[in-house]
Short mmCIF file of C-alpha atoms in Angstrom, two decimals:
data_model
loop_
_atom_site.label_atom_id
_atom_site.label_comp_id
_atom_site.label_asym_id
_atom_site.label_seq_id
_atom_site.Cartn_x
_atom_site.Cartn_y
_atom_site.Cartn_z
CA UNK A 22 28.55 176.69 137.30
CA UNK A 23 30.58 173.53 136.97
CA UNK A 24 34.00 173.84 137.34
CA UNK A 25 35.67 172.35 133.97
CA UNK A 26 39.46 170.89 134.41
CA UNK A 27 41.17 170.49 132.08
CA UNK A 28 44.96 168.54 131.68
CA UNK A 29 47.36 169.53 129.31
CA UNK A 30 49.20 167.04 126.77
CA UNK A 31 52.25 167.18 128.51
CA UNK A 32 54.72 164.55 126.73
CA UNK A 33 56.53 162.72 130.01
CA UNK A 34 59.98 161.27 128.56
CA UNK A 35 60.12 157.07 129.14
CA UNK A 36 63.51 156.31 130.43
CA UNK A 37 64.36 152.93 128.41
CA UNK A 38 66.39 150.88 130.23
CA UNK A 39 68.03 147.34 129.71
CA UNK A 40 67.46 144.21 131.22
CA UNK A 41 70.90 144.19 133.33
CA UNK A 42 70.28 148.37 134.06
CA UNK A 43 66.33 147.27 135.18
CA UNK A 44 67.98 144.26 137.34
CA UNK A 45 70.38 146.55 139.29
CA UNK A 46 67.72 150.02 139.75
CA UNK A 47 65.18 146.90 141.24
CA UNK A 48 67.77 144.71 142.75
CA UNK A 49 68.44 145.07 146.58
CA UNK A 50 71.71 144.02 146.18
CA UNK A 51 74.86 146.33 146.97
CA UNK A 52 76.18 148.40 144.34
CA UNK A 53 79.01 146.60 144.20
CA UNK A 54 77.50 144.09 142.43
CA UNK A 55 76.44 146.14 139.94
CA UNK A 56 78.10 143.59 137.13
CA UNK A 57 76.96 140.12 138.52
CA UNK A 58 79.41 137.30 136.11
CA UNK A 59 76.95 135.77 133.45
CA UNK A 60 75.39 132.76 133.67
CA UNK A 61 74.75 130.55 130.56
CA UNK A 62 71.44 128.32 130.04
CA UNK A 63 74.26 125.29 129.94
CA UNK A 64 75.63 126.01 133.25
CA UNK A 65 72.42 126.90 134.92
CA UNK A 66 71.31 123.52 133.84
CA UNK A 67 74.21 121.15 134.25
CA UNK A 68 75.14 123.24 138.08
CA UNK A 69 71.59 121.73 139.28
CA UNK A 70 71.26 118.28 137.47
CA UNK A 71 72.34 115.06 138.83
CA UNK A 72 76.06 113.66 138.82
CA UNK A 73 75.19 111.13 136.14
CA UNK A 74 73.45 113.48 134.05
CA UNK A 75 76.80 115.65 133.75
CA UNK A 76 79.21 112.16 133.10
CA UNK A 77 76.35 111.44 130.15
CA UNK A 78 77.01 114.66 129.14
CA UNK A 79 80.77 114.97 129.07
CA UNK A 80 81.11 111.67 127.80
CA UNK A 81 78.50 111.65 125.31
CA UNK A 82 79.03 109.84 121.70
CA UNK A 83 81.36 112.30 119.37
CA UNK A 84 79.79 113.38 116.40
CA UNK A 85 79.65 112.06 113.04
CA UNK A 86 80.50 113.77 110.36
CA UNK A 87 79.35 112.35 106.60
CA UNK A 88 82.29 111.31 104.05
CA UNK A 89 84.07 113.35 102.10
CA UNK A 90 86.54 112.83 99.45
CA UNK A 91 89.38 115.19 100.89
CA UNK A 92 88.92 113.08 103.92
CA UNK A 93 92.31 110.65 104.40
CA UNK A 94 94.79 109.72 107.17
CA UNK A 95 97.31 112.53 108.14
CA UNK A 96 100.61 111.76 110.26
CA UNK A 97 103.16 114.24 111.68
CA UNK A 98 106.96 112.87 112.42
CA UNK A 99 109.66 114.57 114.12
CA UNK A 100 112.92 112.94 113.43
CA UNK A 101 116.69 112.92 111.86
CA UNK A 102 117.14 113.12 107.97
CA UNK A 103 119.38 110.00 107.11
CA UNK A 104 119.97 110.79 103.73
CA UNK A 105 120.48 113.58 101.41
CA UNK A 106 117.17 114.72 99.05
CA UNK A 107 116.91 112.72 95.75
CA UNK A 108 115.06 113.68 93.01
CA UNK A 109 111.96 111.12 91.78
CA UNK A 110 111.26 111.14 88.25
CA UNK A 111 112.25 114.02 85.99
CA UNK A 112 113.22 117.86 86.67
CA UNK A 113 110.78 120.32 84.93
CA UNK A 114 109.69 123.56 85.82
CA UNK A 115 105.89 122.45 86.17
CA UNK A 116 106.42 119.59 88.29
CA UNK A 117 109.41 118.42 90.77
CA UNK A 118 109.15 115.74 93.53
CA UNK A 119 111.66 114.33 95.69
CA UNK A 120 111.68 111.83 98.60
CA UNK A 121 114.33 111.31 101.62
CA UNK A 122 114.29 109.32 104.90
CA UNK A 123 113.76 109.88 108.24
CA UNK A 124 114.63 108.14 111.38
CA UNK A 125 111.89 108.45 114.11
CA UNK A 126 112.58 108.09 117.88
CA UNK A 127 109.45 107.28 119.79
CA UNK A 128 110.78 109.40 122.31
CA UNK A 129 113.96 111.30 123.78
CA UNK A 130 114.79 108.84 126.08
CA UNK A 131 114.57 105.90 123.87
CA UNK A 132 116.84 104.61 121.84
CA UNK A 133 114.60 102.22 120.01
CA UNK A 134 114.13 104.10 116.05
CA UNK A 135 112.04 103.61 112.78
CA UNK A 136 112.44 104.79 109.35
CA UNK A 137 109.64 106.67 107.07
CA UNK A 138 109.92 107.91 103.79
CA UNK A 139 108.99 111.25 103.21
CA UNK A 140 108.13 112.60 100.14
CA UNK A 141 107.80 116.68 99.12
CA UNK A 142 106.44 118.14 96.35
CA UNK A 143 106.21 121.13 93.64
CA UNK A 144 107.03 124.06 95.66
CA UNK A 145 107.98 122.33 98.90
CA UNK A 146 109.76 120.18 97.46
CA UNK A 147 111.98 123.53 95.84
CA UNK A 148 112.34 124.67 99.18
CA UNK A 149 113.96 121.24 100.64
CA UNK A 150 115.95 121.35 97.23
CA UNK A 151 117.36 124.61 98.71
CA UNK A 152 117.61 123.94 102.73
CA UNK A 153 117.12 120.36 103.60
CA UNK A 154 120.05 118.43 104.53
CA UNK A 155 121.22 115.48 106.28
CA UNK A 156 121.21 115.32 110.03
CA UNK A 157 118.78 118.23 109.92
CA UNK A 158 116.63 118.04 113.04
CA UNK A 159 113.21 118.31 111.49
CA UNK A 160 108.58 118.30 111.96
CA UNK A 161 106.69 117.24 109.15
CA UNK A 162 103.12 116.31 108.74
CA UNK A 163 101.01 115.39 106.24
CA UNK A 164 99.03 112.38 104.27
CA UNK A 165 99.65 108.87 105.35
CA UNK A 166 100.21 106.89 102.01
CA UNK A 167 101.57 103.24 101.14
CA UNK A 168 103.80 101.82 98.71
CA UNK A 169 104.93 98.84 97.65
CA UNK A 170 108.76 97.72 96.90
CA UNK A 171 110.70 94.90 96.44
CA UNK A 172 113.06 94.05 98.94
CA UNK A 173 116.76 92.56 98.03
CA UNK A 174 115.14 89.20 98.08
CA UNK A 175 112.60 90.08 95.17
CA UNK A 176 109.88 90.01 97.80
CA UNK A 177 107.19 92.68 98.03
CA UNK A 178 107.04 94.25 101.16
CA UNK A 179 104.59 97.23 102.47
CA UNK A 180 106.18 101.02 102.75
CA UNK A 181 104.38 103.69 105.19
CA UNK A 182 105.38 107.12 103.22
CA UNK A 183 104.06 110.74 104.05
CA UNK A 184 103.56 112.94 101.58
CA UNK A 185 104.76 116.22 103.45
CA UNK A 186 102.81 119.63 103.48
CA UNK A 187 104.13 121.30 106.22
CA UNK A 188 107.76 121.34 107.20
CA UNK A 189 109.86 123.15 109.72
CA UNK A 190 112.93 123.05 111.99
CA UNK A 191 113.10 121.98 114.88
CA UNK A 192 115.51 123.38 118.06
CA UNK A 193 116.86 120.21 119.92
CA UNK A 194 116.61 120.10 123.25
CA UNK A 195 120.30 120.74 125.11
CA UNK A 196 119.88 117.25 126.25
CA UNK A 197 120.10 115.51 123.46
CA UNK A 198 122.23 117.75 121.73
CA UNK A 199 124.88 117.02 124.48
CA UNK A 200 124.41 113.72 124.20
CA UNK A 201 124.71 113.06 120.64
CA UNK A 202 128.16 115.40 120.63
CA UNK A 203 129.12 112.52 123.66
CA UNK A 204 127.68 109.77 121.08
CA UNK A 205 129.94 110.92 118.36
CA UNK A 206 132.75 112.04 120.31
CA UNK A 207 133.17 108.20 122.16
CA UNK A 208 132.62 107.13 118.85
CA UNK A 209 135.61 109.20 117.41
CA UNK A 210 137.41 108.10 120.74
CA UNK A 211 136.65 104.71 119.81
CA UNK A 212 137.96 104.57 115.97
CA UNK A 213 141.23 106.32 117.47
CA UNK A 214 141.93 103.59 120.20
CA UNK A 215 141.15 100.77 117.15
CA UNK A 216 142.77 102.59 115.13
CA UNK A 217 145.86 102.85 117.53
CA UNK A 218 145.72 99.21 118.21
CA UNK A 219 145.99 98.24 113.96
CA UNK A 220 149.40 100.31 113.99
CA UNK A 221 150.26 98.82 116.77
CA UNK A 222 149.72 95.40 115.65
CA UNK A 223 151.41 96.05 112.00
CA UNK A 224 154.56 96.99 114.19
CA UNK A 225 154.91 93.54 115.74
CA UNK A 226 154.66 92.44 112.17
CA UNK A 227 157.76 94.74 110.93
CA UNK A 228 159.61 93.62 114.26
CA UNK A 229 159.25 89.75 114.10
CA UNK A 230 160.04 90.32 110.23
CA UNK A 231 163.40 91.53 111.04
CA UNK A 232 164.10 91.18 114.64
CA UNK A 233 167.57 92.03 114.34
CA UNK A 234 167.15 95.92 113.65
CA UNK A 235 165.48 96.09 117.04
CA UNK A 236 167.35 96.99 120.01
CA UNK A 237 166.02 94.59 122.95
CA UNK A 238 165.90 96.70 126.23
CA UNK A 239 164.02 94.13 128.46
CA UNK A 240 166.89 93.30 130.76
CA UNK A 241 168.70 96.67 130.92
CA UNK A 242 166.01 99.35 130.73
CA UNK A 243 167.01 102.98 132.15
CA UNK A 244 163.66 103.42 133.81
CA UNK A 245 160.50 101.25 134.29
CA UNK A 246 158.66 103.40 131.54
CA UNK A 247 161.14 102.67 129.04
CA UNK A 248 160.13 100.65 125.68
CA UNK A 249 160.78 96.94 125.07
CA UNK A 250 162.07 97.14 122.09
CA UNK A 251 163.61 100.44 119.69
CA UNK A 252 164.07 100.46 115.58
CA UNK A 253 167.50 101.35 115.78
CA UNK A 254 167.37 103.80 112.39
CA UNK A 255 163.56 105.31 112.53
CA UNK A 256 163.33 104.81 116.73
CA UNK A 257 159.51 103.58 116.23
CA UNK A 258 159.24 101.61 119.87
CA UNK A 259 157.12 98.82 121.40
CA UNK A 260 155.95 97.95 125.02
CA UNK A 261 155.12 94.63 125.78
CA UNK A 262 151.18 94.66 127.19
CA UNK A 263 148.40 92.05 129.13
CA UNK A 264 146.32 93.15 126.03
CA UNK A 265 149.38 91.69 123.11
CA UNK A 266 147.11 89.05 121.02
CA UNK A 267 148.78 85.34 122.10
CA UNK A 268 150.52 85.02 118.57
CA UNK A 269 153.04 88.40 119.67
CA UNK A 270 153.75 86.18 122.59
CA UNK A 271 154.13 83.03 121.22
CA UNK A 272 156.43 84.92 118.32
CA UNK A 273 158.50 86.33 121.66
CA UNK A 274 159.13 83.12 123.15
CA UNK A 275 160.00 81.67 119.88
CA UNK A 276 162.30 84.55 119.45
CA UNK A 277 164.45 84.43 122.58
CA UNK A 278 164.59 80.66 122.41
CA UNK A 279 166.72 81.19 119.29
CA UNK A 280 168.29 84.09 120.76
CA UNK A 281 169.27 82.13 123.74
CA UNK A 282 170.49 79.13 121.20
CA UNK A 283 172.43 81.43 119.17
CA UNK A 284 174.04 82.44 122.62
CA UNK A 285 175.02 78.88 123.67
CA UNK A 286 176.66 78.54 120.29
CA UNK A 287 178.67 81.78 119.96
CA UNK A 288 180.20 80.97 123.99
CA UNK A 289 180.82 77.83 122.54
CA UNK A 290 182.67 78.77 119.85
CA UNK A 291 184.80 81.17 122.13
CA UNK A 292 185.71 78.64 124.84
CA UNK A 293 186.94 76.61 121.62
CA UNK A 294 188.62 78.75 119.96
CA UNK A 295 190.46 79.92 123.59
CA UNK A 296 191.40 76.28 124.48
CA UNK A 297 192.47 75.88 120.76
CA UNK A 298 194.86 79.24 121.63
CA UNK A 299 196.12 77.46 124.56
#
């Protein structure tokens, strides 16, 4: 009697597993590297190619792109507004547009500058209405248009302009904020020293005008920091100085000669009139 065997339809469960879990159960590599770093096709194949194959590569021909209408030169600025906003053409509530300049260092260090006209509109154009000013430290960018004005002459010259969509503030650098406050303050320093040297110069007008309402302390000063001469009602005073234009010193010598002549006279009349006595 032959023996009959038969095998149950047992379902054995499939354990589906990834490519990465399959790499590591089959891998004789440590479990620490478990999670090798992965590799793309572009690496695997530049890593093993040739030095000149990878300088073709990174320095392969840029792409080109096919024209567009909303294609057209774009500029960003950062820069000084020189004057304040002006309106261009009518105010209405549909449409506003206004222009201003600004002054354009090529860098911080430089003192070289150029001028652009920039040129905001509708609701920008509101804003800087609101907030722009002059002086304001400001970035703009936007198209690169031209223009064409007359200059003084009547000649027609070329104007770069940018018609701004994108405007913000901009934090100067300490820098250059200290040295525009020592720009403007030797410039303030400045118009007081000219300014001190004017007044200066209309006094030596009032004294050689009337000479005589001066009090001349040259020879009998009470200390070497005295004044030259005094106003003797309003006490204004003068120092002679290296720095006098030459007329105040020609006017001087002028001055004493006569002084010194009207001198000679008055001891002359005296010694007359005492021998006449006698």
């Amino acid at each position: 009697m032959k023996a009959v065997l038969r095998l149950s339809k047992t379902k054995i469960p499939i354990l589906s597993l990834s490519s990465q879990q399959r790499s590591v159960l089959f891998s004789s590599s440590p479990a620490g590297a478990a999670n090798p770093r992965p590799r793309s096709s572009f690496l695997d194949e530049t890593e093993g190619s040739s030095a000149a194959y990878r300088h073709a590569l990174k320095f392969q021909r840029p792409t080109t792109i096919g024209w567009q209408p909303g294609l057209f030169n774009s500029a960003s600025f950062i820069g000084t507004v020189v004057q304040p906003l002006m309106a261009l053409g009518p105010r209405t509530n549909d449409y506003l547009s206004a222009y201003t300049i600004l002054r354009v260092s090529p860098s911080h260090r430089s003192r070289g500058s150029f001028k652009i006209l920039l040129r905001m509109q509708d609701e920008l154009a509101k804003i800087c209405f609101e907030h722009l000013k002059e002086n304001d430290f400001i970035y703009v960018s936007g198209r690169l248009l031209t223009s064409t004005m007359a200059d003084p002459n009547g000649n027609l010259r070329l104007f770069y302009k940018v018609l701004v969509k994108e405007l913000n503030y901009v934090t100067q650098r300490r820098g250059s904020m200290c040295r525009k406050n020592e720009e403007r303050q030797s410039d303030e320093g400045r118009a007081a020293v000219l300014e001190k040297y004017r007044n200066r110069l209309h006094l030596w007008q009032v004294f050689f005008s009337n000479p005589y309402e001066w009090w001349d302390n040259r020879k009998n000063k009470l200390y070497p920091g005295s004044p030259d001469f005094k106003h003797k009602e309003t006490g204004e005073v003068l120092w002679l100085s290296p720095n006098d234009p030459p007329w105040v010193k020609k006017q001087l010598k002028l001055l004493d000669l006569e002084m010194g002549l009207r001198e000679q006279v008055g001891r002359r009349a005296r010694v007359s009139k005492w021998e006449f006595d006698v």
